[in-house]
mmCIF file of C-alpha atoms in Angstrom:
data_model
loop_
_atom_site.group_PDB
_atom_site.id
_atom_site.type_symbol
_atom_site.label_atom_id
_atom_site.label_comp_id
_atom_site.label_asym_id
_atom_site.label_seq_id
_atom_site.Cartn_x
_atom_site.Cartn_y
_atom_site.Cartn_z
ATOM 1 C CA MET F 1274 -103.962 -133.990 71.105
ATOM 2 C CA SER F 1275 -101.730 -137.839 71.689
ATOM 3 C CA GLU F 1276 -103.808 -139.779 70.764
ATOM 4 C CA TRP F 1277 -104.025 -139.544 67.272
ATOM 5 C CA ASN F 1278 -100.837 -141.051 67.584
ATOM 6 C CA ARG F 1279 -101.925 -144.375 67.845
ATOM 7 C CA THR F 1280 -104.267 -146.609 65.911
ATOM 8 C CA VAL F 1281 -107.599 -145.522 65.844
ATOM 9 C CA ALA F 1282 -110.147 -148.027 65.144
ATOM 10 C CA VAL F 1283 -112.411 -146.453 63.584
ATOM 11 C CA ARG F 1284 -116.380 -148.398 63.317
ATOM 12 C CA THR F 1285 -118.799 -145.988 62.058
ATOM 13 C CA ALA F 1286 -116.990 -146.041 58.546
ATOM 14 C CA VAL F 1287 -117.358 -149.028 57.065
ATOM 15 C CA SER F 1288 -118.868 -148.230 53.396
ATOM 16 C CA VAL F 1289 -115.667 -146.548 52.797
ATOM 17 C CA LEU F 1290 -113.788 -149.331 52.267
ATOM 18 C CA GLY F 1291 -116.898 -151.260 50.425
ATOM 19 C CA THR F 1292 -115.085 -151.904 47.067
ATOM 20 C CA ALA F 1293 -112.049 -153.094 48.423
ATOM 21 C CA LEU F 1294 -114.309 -155.701 49.533
ATOM 22 C CA ALA F 1295 -115.398 -155.321 44.962
ATOM 23 C CA LEU F 1296 -111.891 -156.473 44.209
ATOM 24 C CA ALA F 1297 -111.942 -159.916 46.885
ATOM 25 C CA VAL F 1298 -115.059 -160.910 44.044
ATOM 26 C CA LEU F 1299 -112.373 -161.355 41.328
ATOM 27 C CA VAL F 1300 -111.230 -165.024 42.248
ATOM 28 C CA GLY F 1301 -113.394 -166.201 44.754
ATOM 29 C CA PRO F 1302 -113.659 -167.278 48.169
ATOM 30 C CA SER F 1303 -110.958 -167.352 50.925
ATOM 31 C CA VAL F 1304 -109.037 -167.838 53.952
ATOM 32 C CA SER F 1305 -107.857 -164.606 56.653
ATOM 33 C CA GLN F 1306 -103.728 -164.658 57.156
ATOM 34 C CA THR F 1307 -101.875 -162.504 59.391
ATOM 35 C CA GLU F 1308 -101.257 -159.138 58.575
ATOM 36 C CA ALA F 1309 -97.868 -157.465 57.622
ATOM 37 C CA PRO F 1310 -96.129 -155.784 59.645
ATOM 38 C CA ALA F 1311 -97.309 -151.417 58.671
ATOM 39 C CA ASP F 1312 -93.894 -149.693 58.238
ATOM 40 C CA SER F 1313 -93.391 -153.092 55.359
ATOM 41 C CA ALA F 1314 -96.600 -152.059 53.706
ATOM 42 C CA VAL F 1315 -96.183 -149.016 52.854
ATOM 43 C CA ALA F 1316 -92.687 -149.193 52.394
ATOM 44 C CA ASP F 1317 -93.412 -152.339 49.527
ATOM 45 C CA SER F 1318 -96.131 -149.583 48.328
ATOM 46 C CA ASP F 1319 -94.111 -147.190 47.622
ATOM 47 C CA SER F 1320 -91.951 -149.382 45.467
ATOM 48 C CA ALA F 1321 -95.157 -150.602 43.832
ATOM 49 C CA ALA F 1322 -97.147 -148.393 42.548
ATOM 50 C CA ALA F 1323 -92.998 -146.577 41.597
ATOM 51 C CA ASP F 1324 -93.358 -149.402 38.602
ATOM 52 C CA SER F 1325 -95.962 -150.595 37.110
ATOM 53 C CA GLY F 1326 -94.237 -152.865 35.089
ATOM 54 C CA SER F 1327 -92.760 -154.994 38.616
ATOM 55 C CA ALA F 1328 -95.300 -158.310 38.269
ATOM 56 C CA VAL F 1329 -93.914 -158.978 35.401
ATOM 57 C CA ALA F 1330 -90.165 -158.044 35.515
ATOM 58 C CA ASP F 1331 -88.887 -161.296 34.528
ATOM 59 C CA SER F 1332 -90.886 -163.482 32.226
ATOM 60 C CA ASP F 1333 -88.720 -166.435 32.993
ATOM 61 C CA SER F 1334 -89.255 -166.621 36.606
ATOM 62 C CA ALA F 1335 -92.888 -166.016 35.589
ATOM 63 C CA ALA F 1336 -93.333 -168.606 34.137
ATOM 64 C CA ALA F 1337 -91.676 -171.124 36.387
ATOM 65 C CA ALA F 1338 -93.368 -174.288 35.947
ATOM 66 C CA PRO F 1339 -95.846 -175.902 38.696
ATOM 67 C CA ARG F 1340 -93.803 -177.729 41.331
ATOM 68 C CA ASP F 1341 -96.245 -179.854 43.523
ATOM 69 C CA SER F 1342 -95.319 -180.318 47.769
ATOM 70 C CA ALA F 1343 -92.445 -182.589 47.018
ATOM 71 C CA GLY F 1344 -90.870 -179.343 45.816
ATOM 72 C CA ILE F 1345 -91.624 -181.805 42.005
ATOM 73 C CA GLU F 1346 -91.704 -180.574 38.822
ATOM 74 C CA LEU F 1347 -95.597 -180.680 37.369
ATOM 75 C CA PRO F 1348 -96.195 -181.049 34.181
ATOM 76 C CA PRO F 1349 -98.928 -177.353 33.007
ATOM 77 C CA GLN F 1350 -102.629 -178.272 32.455
ATOM 78 C CA PRO F 1351 -102.716 -179.277 28.312
ATOM 79 C CA ILE F 1352 -103.456 -176.353 25.921
ATOM 80 C CA ASP F 1353 -105.351 -175.793 22.614
ATOM 81 C CA VAL F 1354 -105.723 -172.930 20.421
ATOM 82 C CA GLU F 1355 -106.882 -172.340 17.567
ATOM 83 C CA ALA F 1356 -107.618 -169.935 15.089
ATOM 84 C CA ASP F 1357 -109.455 -169.496 11.135
ATOM 85 C CA ARG F 1358 -106.284 -169.125 10.335
ATOM 86 C CA LEU F 1359 -102.734 -170.611 11.651
ATOM 87 C CA ILE F 1360 -98.974 -170.488 10.069
ATOM 88 C CA GLY F 1361 -96.544 -172.005 10.894
ATOM 89 C CA SER F 1362 -92.557 -170.739 10.114
ATOM 90 C CA ARG F 1363 -89.995 -170.790 12.282
ATOM 91 C CA GLY F 1364 -87.070 -168.018 13.083
ATOM 92 C CA PRO F 1365 -84.506 -166.752 16.412
ATOM 93 C CA GLU F 1366 -87.095 -167.731 19.317
ATOM 94 C CA GLY F 1367 -87.775 -171.382 17.528
ATOM 95 C CA GLU F 1368 -91.094 -172.248 15.769
ATOM 96 C CA ILE F 1369 -94.017 -169.821 15.275
ATOM 97 C CA VAL F 1370 -97.404 -170.013 14.525
ATOM 98 C CA LEU F 1371 -99.629 -166.856 13.465
ATOM 99 C CA LEU F 1372 -102.579 -167.198 14.590
ATOM 100 C CA GLU F 1373 -104.944 -165.338 12.378
ATOM 101 C CA GLY F 1374 -108.924 -164.877 12.583
ATOM 102 C CA ASN F 1375 -110.964 -166.083 15.844
ATOM 103 C CA VAL F 1376 -108.638 -167.435 17.638
ATOM 104 C CA VAL F 1377 -109.792 -169.085 21.212
ATOM 105 C CA LEU F 1378 -107.234 -170.510 23.268
ATOM 106 C CA ARG F 1379 -108.062 -172.273 26.201
ATOM 107 C CA GLN F 1380 -106.094 -174.120 29.961
ATOM 108 C CA GLY F 1381 -107.343 -175.411 32.586
ATOM 109 C CA THR F 1382 -110.613 -173.416 32.473
ATOM 110 C CA THR F 1383 -108.914 -170.240 31.784
ATOM 111 C CA VAL F 1384 -110.559 -169.118 27.901
ATOM 112 C CA ILE F 1385 -109.378 -166.223 26.288
ATOM 113 C CA ARG F 1386 -110.273 -164.906 22.382
ATOM 114 C CA SER F 1387 -109.058 -162.345 20.460
ATOM 115 C CA SER F 1388 -108.594 -161.781 17.100
ATOM 116 C CA ARG F 1389 -105.080 -162.305 16.092
ATOM 117 C CA GLY F 1390 -101.777 -164.649 18.108
ATOM 118 C CA ARG F 1391 -98.150 -166.017 18.043
ATOM 119 C CA TRP F 1392 -97.657 -168.148 19.398
ATOM 120 C CA VAL F 1393 -93.903 -169.336 20.762
ATOM 121 C CA THR F 1394 -94.133 -172.890 21.105
ATOM 122 C CA ALA F 1395 -90.441 -173.078 22.339
ATOM 123 C CA HIS F 1396 -91.539 -170.008 25.004
ATOM 124 C CA ARG F 1397 -94.873 -171.364 25.770
ATOM 125 C CA SER F 1398 -96.467 -167.608 25.444
ATOM 126 C CA VAL F 1399 -99.296 -166.484 23.334
ATOM 127 C CA TYR F 1400 -98.888 -162.637 22.436
ATOM 128 C CA LEU F 1401 -102.558 -161.899 21.748
ATOM 129 C CA THR F 1402 -103.661 -158.536 20.465
ATOM 130 C CA GLY F 1403 -107.124 -157.128 18.888
ATOM 131 C CA GLY F 1404 -110.010 -157.658 21.174
ATOM 132 C CA VAL F 1405 -108.857 -159.503 23.923
ATOM 133 C CA ARG F 1406 -111.705 -160.800 26.501
ATOM 134 C CA ALA F 1407 -111.006 -163.521 29.621
ATOM 135 C CA ASN F 1408 -112.836 -165.644 30.762
ATOM 136 C CA ASP F 1409 -112.124 -167.912 34.027
ATOM 137 C CA GLY F 1410 -115.165 -169.512 34.851
ATOM 138 C CA THR F 1411 -116.738 -166.188 37.280
ATOM 139 C CA VAL F 1412 -114.469 -163.201 35.454
ATOM 140 C CA GLU F 1413 -115.216 -161.331 32.676
ATOM 141 C CA ILE F 1414 -111.795 -159.070 31.792
ATOM 142 C CA THR F 1415 -111.314 -157.275 28.045
ATOM 143 C CA ALA F 1416 -108.355 -155.794 27.131
ATOM 144 C CA ASP F 1417 -105.473 -154.154 24.066
ATOM 145 C CA GLN F 1418 -103.535 -156.972 23.996
ATOM 146 C CA ALA F 1419 -102.172 -159.979 26.518
ATOM 147 C CA ASP F 1420 -99.345 -162.167 26.788
ATOM 148 C CA TYR F 1421 -99.549 -165.854 27.848
ATOM 149 C CA HIS F 1422 -97.849 -167.954 30.255
ATOM 150 C CA GLU F 1423 -98.938 -171.857 29.411
ATOM 151 C CA ARG F 1424 -96.252 -173.207 32.269
ATOM 152 C CA SER F 1425 -97.329 -170.732 35.425
ATOM 153 C CA GLU F 1426 -101.385 -169.942 33.261
ATOM 154 C CA LEU F 1427 -100.359 -166.238 34.148
ATOM 155 C CA ILE F 1428 -102.342 -164.511 31.972
ATOM 156 C CA VAL F 1429 -100.670 -160.149 31.328
ATOM 157 C CA LEU F 1430 -103.085 -157.821 29.599
ATOM 158 C CA THR F 1431 -101.800 -154.292 28.174
ATOM 159 C CA GLY F 1432 -104.136 -151.596 27.699
ATOM 160 C CA ASN F 1433 -107.814 -150.234 28.957
ATOM 161 C CA VAL F 1434 -109.082 -153.670 31.043
ATOM 162 C CA HIS F 1435 -111.745 -154.337 32.398
ATOM 163 C CA VAL F 1436 -113.525 -155.691 34.527
ATOM 164 C CA ILE F 1437 -116.490 -157.106 35.280
ATOM 165 C CA HIS F 1438 -117.497 -159.505 38.418
ATOM 166 C CA THR F 1439 -121.596 -159.307 39.075
ATOM 167 C CA ASN F 1440 -121.707 -155.583 41.301
ATOM 168 C CA LEU F 1441 -118.063 -154.801 40.878
ATOM 169 C CA ASP F 1442 -116.229 -152.910 37.433
ATOM 170 C CA ALA F 1443 -112.838 -152.002 37.798
ATOM 171 C CA THR F 1444 -110.837 -150.840 35.115
ATOM 172 C CA SER F 1445 -107.557 -149.677 34.706
ATOM 173 C CA GLU F 1446 -103.716 -150.003 32.217
ATOM 174 C CA PHE F 1447 -102.249 -153.406 33.459
ATOM 175 C CA GLY F 1448 -103.514 -155.820 34.892
ATOM 176 C CA SER F 1449 -102.647 -159.798 35.370
ATOM 177 C CA TYR F 1450 -103.215 -163.461 37.059
ATOM 178 C CA ASP F 1451 -101.736 -165.604 38.097
ATOM 179 C CA ALA F 1452 -103.998 -169.361 38.314
ATOM 180 C CA GLN F 1453 -101.945 -171.293 40.138
ATOM 181 C CA THR F 1454 -100.572 -168.285 42.898
ATOM 182 C CA ARG F 1455 -104.434 -166.916 42.044
ATOM 183 C CA ARG F 1456 -102.743 -163.647 42.534
ATOM 184 C CA ALA F 1457 -105.452 -160.618 40.210
ATOM 185 C CA GLU F 1458 -103.279 -157.369 40.315
ATOM 186 C CA LEU F 1459 -104.745 -154.039 38.624
ATOM 187 C CA TRP F 1460 -101.670 -151.550 37.883
ATOM 188 C CA GLY F 1461 -102.064 -147.536 36.850
ATOM 189 C CA ASN F 1462 -105.435 -145.504 37.101
ATOM 190 C CA VAL F 1463 -106.927 -148.068 38.552
ATOM 191 C CA ARG F 1464 -110.226 -147.536 39.436
ATOM 192 C CA ALA F 1465 -113.244 -149.316 41.047
ATOM 193 C CA VAL F 1466 -116.848 -149.204 41.496
ATOM 194 C CA GLU F 1467 -119.312 -151.370 43.074
ATOM 195 C CA ASN F 1468 -123.039 -150.664 44.099
ATOM 196 C CA GLY F 1469 -122.783 -147.014 43.990
ATOM 197 C CA ARG F 1470 -118.969 -147.603 45.929
ATOM 198 C CA VAL F 1471 -115.918 -146.151 44.493
ATOM 199 C CA LEU F 1472 -112.412 -146.651 45.016
ATOM 200 C CA THR F 1473 -108.584 -145.205 42.852
ATOM 201 C CA CYS F 1474 -106.048 -145.886 43.523
ATOM 202 C CA GLU F 1475 -102.432 -146.748 41.316
ATOM 203 C CA ARG F 1476 -102.456 -150.797 41.759
ATOM 204 C CA ALA F 1477 -104.471 -153.695 43.192
ATOM 205 C CA ILE F 1478 -103.525 -156.885 43.897
ATOM 206 C CA TYR F 1479 -105.767 -159.740 45.932
ATOM 207 C CA HIS F 1480 -104.490 -162.509 47.156
ATOM 208 C CA ARG F 1481 -107.453 -165.606 46.663
ATOM 209 C CA ASP F 1482 -105.747 -167.603 49.432
ATOM 210 C CA THR F 1483 -105.229 -165.600 52.107
ATOM 211 C CA GLY F 1484 -108.521 -163.029 51.798
ATOM 212 C CA ARG F 1485 -106.309 -160.275 51.645
ATOM 213 C CA ALA F 1486 -106.851 -157.332 49.541
ATOM 214 C CA GLU F 1487 -104.217 -154.414 49.125
ATOM 215 C CA ALA F 1488 -104.375 -150.925 47.106
ATOM 216 C CA MET F 1489 -101.503 -148.602 46.810
ATOM 217 C CA GLY F 1490 -101.203 -145.564 45.976
ATOM 218 C CA TYR F 1491 -102.516 -142.187 46.470
ATOM 219 C CA VAL F 1492 -106.060 -144.633 47.515
ATOM 220 C CA ARG F 1493 -109.041 -143.789 48.051
ATOM 221 C CA ALA F 1494 -112.457 -144.739 48.461
ATOM 222 C CA ALA F 1495 -115.612 -142.707 49.026
ATOM 223 C CA ASP F 1496 -118.790 -144.317 49.884
ATOM 224 C CA SER F 1497 -122.185 -143.880 47.976
ATOM 225 C CA THR F 1498 -123.134 -140.408 48.865
ATOM 226 C CA GLY F 1499 -119.682 -139.395 48.197
ATOM 227 C CA THR F 1500 -119.283 -137.643 51.632
ATOM 228 C CA THR F 1501 -117.917 -140.311 53.391
ATOM 229 C CA VAL F 1502 -114.179 -140.420 52.405
ATOM 230 C CA LEU F 1503 -110.432 -142.581 53.155
ATOM 231 C CA VAL F 1504 -107.959 -141.024 51.741
ATOM 232 C CA ALA F 1505 -104.586 -143.425 52.698
ATOM 233 C CA THR F 1506 -101.536 -144.790 50.637
ATOM 234 C CA PHE F 1507 -102.358 -148.127 51.097
ATOM 235 C CA VAL F 1508 -104.306 -150.283 52.411
ATOM 236 C CA ASP F 1509 -104.736 -153.436 53.385
ATOM 237 C CA TYR F 1510 -108.077 -155.411 53.730
ATOM 238 C CA ASP F 1511 -108.357 -158.959 55.593
ATOM 239 C CA ARG F 1512 -111.602 -159.919 53.843
ATOM 240 C CA GLU F 1513 -112.327 -163.034 56.278
ATOM 241 C CA ARG F 1514 -111.968 -160.568 59.134
ATOM 242 C CA SER F 1515 -113.827 -157.969 57.178
ATOM 243 C CA VAL F 1516 -111.198 -155.443 58.812
ATOM 244 C CA ALA F 1517 -108.992 -152.609 56.419
ATOM 245 C CA ARG F 1518 -105.841 -150.925 57.435
ATOM 246 C CA ALA F 1519 -104.930 -147.631 56.004
ATOM 247 C CA PHE F 1520 -100.909 -146.470 56.071
ATOM 248 C CA GLY F 1521 -99.382 -143.802 54.966
ATOM 249 C CA ASN F 1522 -100.813 -140.634 56.448
ATOM 250 C CA PRO F 1523 -104.597 -141.323 56.367
ATOM 251 C CA ARG F 1524 -107.649 -139.614 57.153
ATOM 252 C CA LEU F 1525 -111.344 -140.443 56.713
ATOM 253 C CA VAL F 1526 -113.555 -137.153 55.603
ATOM 254 C CA ARG F 1527 -117.068 -136.944 56.246
ATOM 255 C CA SER F 1528 -118.941 -134.699 55.620
ATOM 256 C CA GLU F 1529 -121.713 -133.655 58.022
ATOM 257 C CA ASP F 1530 -124.833 -130.972 57.805
ATOM 258 C CA GLY F 1531 -122.697 -128.651 56.115
ATOM 259 C CA GLN F 1532 -119.476 -129.533 58.564
ATOM 260 C CA ASP F 1533 -116.367 -131.798 57.247
ATOM 261 C CA ILE F 1534 -115.084 -134.018 59.773
ATOM 262 C CA VAL F 1535 -111.892 -135.184 59.744
ATOM 263 C CA LEU F 1536 -110.380 -137.833 61.306
ATOM 264 C CA THR F 1537 -106.457 -138.558 61.730
ATOM 265 C CA ALA F 1538 -104.150 -141.287 63.015
ATOM 266 C CA ASP F 1539 -100.720 -143.027 62.547
ATOM 267 C CA THR F 1540 -103.093 -145.630 60.642
ATOM 268 C CA LEU F 1541 -106.868 -146.350 60.640
ATOM 269 C CA ILE F 1542 -108.549 -148.850 61.563
ATOM 270 C CA VAL F 1543 -111.905 -149.567 60.218
ATOM 271 C CA ASP F 1544 -114.229 -152.613 60.788
#
């Protein structure tokens, strides 16, 4: 039928994408933003899912200093690093401080703890290993290791990333949080559970200032009963408007009385 080739509004499956909203609680409240074109969104999702390291492809650019509205570079917030034992040395990277035992890093509202670390002062970076635990006051994050960039206030997490916030429990292989842009990202076998609803994908991003959450790469979202499932390549969720758009061969399946009701379209909209 011809209507399947048009955008289809679906109002009966709002609970399916409840977990997409749960991704938003990683970094707090938000406001709305203009939606991106569907074609570019799907294209971006393919390249994003293919490269697990794209979020921090260039550590120098990732550590760019903050600037005010006039474009003037602002000094980074003071950083405080402590440990049971601090050992200073000098190498090709410049001054290095080895951190051993009960490492604690504080900058602004960010607090990160680990067993060991290496502080490269010239690069303004701290490399942490051994039971990394990060807290920004609203969310708890754990990982095997983390790289923290002092100038940009960017933390990049590697290995067994686990995020907990109220009813949200999310895991992935990698993750990052940029305190300046207020952008949280998880990638690599992402799985998020909230109030029984389950979302799986290859990458998930949340922009705090715009209220936009994105899930991409083999996206599958199921309600708490498992009877309603949305499958797509890319899902864009507007938290302020409570509207989700699914692109890339989206399919909505609802199991009812032993039968599956399947809805497909170029774009599925769930509100």
